Amino acid sequence: MSITSRITIAGATALIAAVAMTGCAGPGSTAPASERPTSKASSAAATPTPTPTPTAEAAMPTDLTFEDGAALSTTKLPAFSLEVSALADWKQTGEDPATGTREYTNSDGSVATIVQQRITDLDPSIGDRAATEQLFTAAGLPAEQLEEQLLPTMTDGTAQFLSIAGHNSDGSWSATVARAFAKPGAALIVKVKTSSQESLRPDLHDILVHAQVVIV
């Protein structure tokens, strides 16, 4: 499956609006907006979803900046360690191991989609920031409107991601948070879709604070 197909499924087609997403991952977990445009698209092949509670390897760094991605082993994969039981108002409502996708639904009707996939033809020399921007630009989303997000890692650090939020053509609101790992060739994506702008930020926060990044 192409990156364009995956990020469109995970991020929807949005009419970009001024929705501030900084602060979604909790206190001490945000970074200023970043504006670094890029172009080239890449294709991806889905990988089965790892077990919900993987164990971090000893060599995993505390933080995973975009620059830190260059030091990752090509044989190790990033993944989300998400405990459903920690999400009080959410229930897992779908899973597709073939596409590395899991779906969660909130009691208010909001839907969160988590994607973990292999990227088979990504150039490992371009770096994780450029590779992450490609996830968005390949789907027609503007790189100049991407903002940085810091998600927690299982080693009590943070991992850099990029995000965008907007108003969809069907009247819903959505936010997509993603990170590509160029060297091992993988991507982690979180998409939250809500019926109102007011519920987008808290619902996204619920997912991001529990979506710990781990290298398995």
Short mmCIF file of C-alpha atoms in Angstrom, two decimals:
data_model
loop_
_atom_site.label_atom_id
_atom_site.label_comp_id
_atom_site.label_asym_id
_atom_site.label_seq_id
_atom_site.Cartn_x
_atom_site.Cartn_y
_atom_site.Cartn_z
CA MET A 1 0.00 0.00 0.00
CA SER A 2 1.33 3.43 -0.91
CA ILE A 3 2.10 6.10 1.66
CA THR A 4 -0.47 8.28 -0.07
CA SER A 5 -3.16 5.68 0.54
CA ARG A 6 -2.17 5.07 4.15
CA ILE A 7 -1.87 8.67 5.31
CA THR A 8 -5.14 9.52 3.56
CA ILE A 9 -6.89 6.69 5.40
CA ALA A 10 -5.23 7.65 8.65
CA GLY A 11 -5.45 11.41 8.17
CA ALA A 12 -8.47 11.98 5.92
CA THR A 13 -8.74 14.88 3.50
CA ALA A 14 -8.92 18.00 5.60
CA LEU A 15 -9.78 21.61 4.92
CA ILE A 16 -6.91 22.92 7.02
CA ALA A 17 -8.05 25.26 9.77
CA ALA A 18 -6.27 27.14 12.52
CA VAL A 19 -6.38 24.47 15.19
CA ALA A 20 -3.55 24.68 17.71
CA MET A 21 -2.45 21.16 18.59
CA THR A 22 0.56 22.00 20.76
CA GLY A 23 0.13 20.59 24.23
CA CYS A 24 -1.79 17.50 23.12
CA ALA A 25 0.69 15.00 24.50
CA GLY A 26 0.67 16.44 28.00
CA PRO A 27 2.84 18.78 30.09
CA GLY A 28 6.40 19.10 28.87
CA SER A 29 5.64 17.30 25.66
CA THR A 30 5.32 19.94 22.97
CA ALA A 31 7.65 21.76 20.61
CA PRO A 32 7.32 24.85 18.39
CA ALA A 33 5.77 24.58 14.93
CA SER A 34 8.16 23.53 12.20
CA GLU A 35 8.04 24.69 8.59
CA ARG A 36 10.30 22.59 6.38
CA PRO A 37 8.65 21.76 3.01
CA THR A 38 9.56 18.65 1.04
CA SER A 39 8.11 16.70 -1.84
CA LYS A 40 9.05 13.13 -2.95
CA ALA A 41 6.49 10.42 -2.19
CA SER A 42 7.26 6.84 -1.16
CA SER A 43 5.35 3.58 -1.06
CA ALA A 44 4.73 1.34 1.92
CA ALA A 45 3.86 -2.20 2.80
CA ALA A 46 1.90 -2.81 5.98
CA THR A 47 3.37 -4.87 8.76
CA PRO A 48 1.37 -6.79 11.36
CA THR A 49 0.56 -4.85 14.52
CA PRO A 50 3.00 -5.71 17.33
CA THR A 51 1.71 -6.96 20.66
CA PRO A 52 0.06 -4.19 22.71
CA THR A 53 2.72 -4.22 25.44
CA PRO A 54 6.18 -4.72 23.90
CA THR A 55 9.26 -4.41 26.11
CA ALA A 56 11.81 -1.74 25.33
CA GLU A 57 15.25 -3.08 24.51
CA ALA A 58 18.16 -2.03 26.69
CA ALA A 59 19.86 -0.11 23.86
CA MET A 60 16.84 2.08 23.16
CA PRO A 61 17.72 5.75 23.73
CA THR A 62 15.75 7.78 26.25
CA ASP A 63 14.73 10.31 23.60
CA LEU A 64 14.03 9.81 19.91
CA THR A 65 14.64 13.10 18.14
CA PHE A 66 14.51 13.13 14.36
CA GLU A 67 18.32 13.13 14.39
CA ASP A 68 18.44 10.16 16.78
CA GLY A 69 16.67 8.08 14.15
CA ALA A 70 19.92 7.78 12.20
CA ALA A 71 21.38 5.64 15.00
CA LEU A 72 18.57 3.07 15.00
CA SER A 73 19.31 -0.45 13.83
CA THR A 74 17.83 -1.48 10.49
CA THR A 75 16.67 -4.72 12.12
CA LYS A 76 14.60 -3.05 14.87
CA LEU A 77 11.13 -1.59 14.47
CA PRO A 78 9.44 1.31 16.28
CA ALA A 79 6.00 0.53 17.70
CA PHE A 80 3.31 1.94 19.98
CA SER A 81 2.78 0.35 23.38
CA LEU A 82 -0.84 1.27 24.08
CA GLU A 83 -2.74 -0.12 27.06
CA VAL A 84 -6.45 -0.08 26.22
CA SER A 85 -7.28 -0.37 29.92
CA ALA A 86 -5.62 3.00 30.52
CA LEU A 87 -8.14 4.70 28.21
CA ALA A 88 -11.15 5.08 30.49
CA ASP A 89 -13.70 6.16 27.87
CA TRP A 90 -12.27 4.28 24.88
CA LYS A 91 -12.86 0.78 23.57
CA GLN A 92 -11.00 -1.10 20.86
CA THR A 93 -13.49 -1.49 18.02
CA GLY A 94 -11.34 -2.82 15.22
CA GLU A 95 -8.02 -4.35 14.24
CA ASP A 96 -6.46 -5.33 10.93
CA PRO A 97 -3.08 -7.06 11.40
CA ALA A 98 -2.62 -7.15 7.63
CA THR A 99 -2.43 -3.35 7.49
CA GLY A 100 -1.02 -2.76 10.98
CA THR A 101 -4.12 -0.79 11.97
CA ARG A 102 -6.08 -0.63 15.22
CA GLU A 103 -9.23 1.41 15.84
CA TYR A 104 -10.57 2.79 19.12
CA THR A 105 -13.92 4.50 19.71
CA ASN A 106 -14.70 6.96 22.49
CA SER A 107 -17.99 7.09 24.35
CA ASP A 108 -18.60 10.48 22.68
CA GLY A 109 -18.29 8.91 19.23
CA SER A 110 -14.75 10.02 18.43
CA VAL A 111 -12.61 7.50 16.57
CA ALA A 112 -8.85 7.00 16.93
CA THR A 113 -6.87 5.03 14.35
CA ILE A 114 -3.36 3.82 15.11
CA VAL A 115 -1.16 2.62 12.25
CA GLN A 116 2.20 0.84 12.42
CA GLN A 117 3.67 -0.02 9.03
CA ARG A 118 6.80 -0.88 7.08
CA ILE A 119 7.96 1.53 4.37
CA THR A 120 9.70 -0.54 1.75
CA ASP A 121 11.33 2.03 -0.54
CA LEU A 122 12.22 4.89 1.76
CA ASP A 123 15.72 6.36 1.31
CA PRO A 124 17.41 5.92 4.72
CA SER A 125 19.81 8.78 3.97
CA ILE A 126 17.18 11.54 3.93
CA GLY A 127 16.63 11.57 7.70
CA ASP A 128 13.51 11.12 9.78
CA ARG A 129 12.19 14.68 9.55
CA ALA A 130 12.22 14.72 5.75
CA ALA A 131 10.77 11.21 5.66
CA THR A 132 7.99 12.25 8.04
CA GLU A 133 7.14 15.29 5.95
CA GLN A 134 6.80 12.97 2.96
CA LEU A 135 4.02 11.09 4.76
CA PHE A 136 1.98 14.28 4.76
CA THR A 137 2.96 15.85 1.45
CA ALA A 138 2.37 12.59 -0.45
CA ALA A 139 -1.25 12.86 0.69
CA GLY A 140 -1.51 16.49 -0.39
CA LEU A 141 -1.18 17.96 3.10
CA PRO A 142 0.93 21.14 3.41
CA ALA A 143 4.34 20.68 5.02
CA GLU A 144 4.45 24.37 5.98
CA GLN A 145 1.53 23.86 8.37
CA LEU A 146 2.99 20.90 10.23
CA GLU A 147 3.65 21.25 13.95
CA GLU A 148 6.01 19.25 16.14
CA GLN A 149 4.64 16.96 18.83
CA LEU A 150 6.56 15.05 21.49
CA LEU A 151 5.12 11.65 22.38
CA PRO A 152 6.30 9.65 25.40
CA THR A 153 8.71 6.74 25.06
CA MET A 154 8.84 3.65 27.26
CA THR A 155 12.23 4.84 28.53
CA ASP A 156 10.67 7.94 30.14
CA GLY A 157 11.78 10.20 27.34
CA THR A 158 10.08 11.74 24.32
CA ALA A 159 9.95 11.05 20.58
CA GLN A 160 9.55 13.76 17.95
CA PHE A 161 6.53 13.56 15.64
CA LEU A 162 4.84 15.97 13.23
CA SER A 163 1.13 16.77 13.25
CA ILE A 164 -1.62 18.62 11.43
CA ALA A 165 -5.26 19.29 12.27
CA GLY A 166 -8.20 20.57 10.32
CA HIS A 167 -11.87 20.64 9.42
CA ASN A 168 -12.96 17.86 7.06
CA SER A 169 -15.31 18.22 4.12
CA ASP A 170 -17.90 16.03 5.88
CA GLY A 171 -18.10 18.47 8.80
CA SER A 172 -15.94 16.45 11.20
CA TRP A 173 -12.62 17.52 12.72
CA SER A 174 -9.43 15.49 12.66
CA ALA A 175 -5.79 15.52 13.67
CA THR A 176 -2.99 13.34 12.36
CA VAL A 177 0.27 12.78 14.25
CA ALA A 178 2.98 10.81 12.45
CA ARG A 179 6.65 9.86 12.46
CA ALA A 180 8.65 8.04 9.80
CA PHE A 181 11.81 6.19 10.77
CA ALA A 182 13.95 6.28 7.64
CA LYS A 183 16.73 3.86 8.59
CA PRO A 184 14.60 0.86 9.69
CA GLY A 185 11.94 1.84 7.14
CA ALA A 186 8.80 2.23 9.26
CA ALA A 187 6.09 4.71 10.19
CA LEU A 188 3.89 5.33 13.22
CA ILE A 189 0.63 7.25 12.70
CA VAL A 190 -2.13 8.37 15.06
CA LYS A 191 -5.35 9.84 13.67
CA VAL A 192 -8.24 11.11 15.78
CA LYS A 193 -11.55 12.14 14.19
CA THR A 194 -14.24 13.95 16.17
CA SER A 195 -17.61 15.53 15.48
CA SER A 196 -16.64 18.89 16.98
CA GLN A 197 -13.58 21.09 17.25
CA GLU A 198 -14.03 21.31 21.03
CA SER A 199 -13.58 17.58 21.55
CA LEU A 200 -10.61 17.18 19.18
CA ARG A 201 -7.90 18.38 21.55
CA PRO A 202 -8.92 16.39 24.68
CA ASP A 203 -9.63 13.23 22.69
CA LEU A 204 -6.28 13.43 20.92
CA HIS A 205 -4.59 14.05 24.25
CA ASP A 206 -6.15 10.87 25.67
CA ILE A 207 -4.51 8.79 22.97
CA LEU A 208 -1.14 10.52 22.75
CA VAL A 209 -0.30 10.39 26.45
CA HIS A 210 -0.78 6.61 26.42
CA ALA A 211 0.80 5.86 23.02
CA GLN A 212 4.31 5.19 24.28
CA VAL A 213 6.96 4.66 21.60
CA VAL A 214 9.17 1.59 21.91
CA ILE A 215 11.80 -0.07 19.71
CA VAL A 216 11.18 -3.83 19.36
#
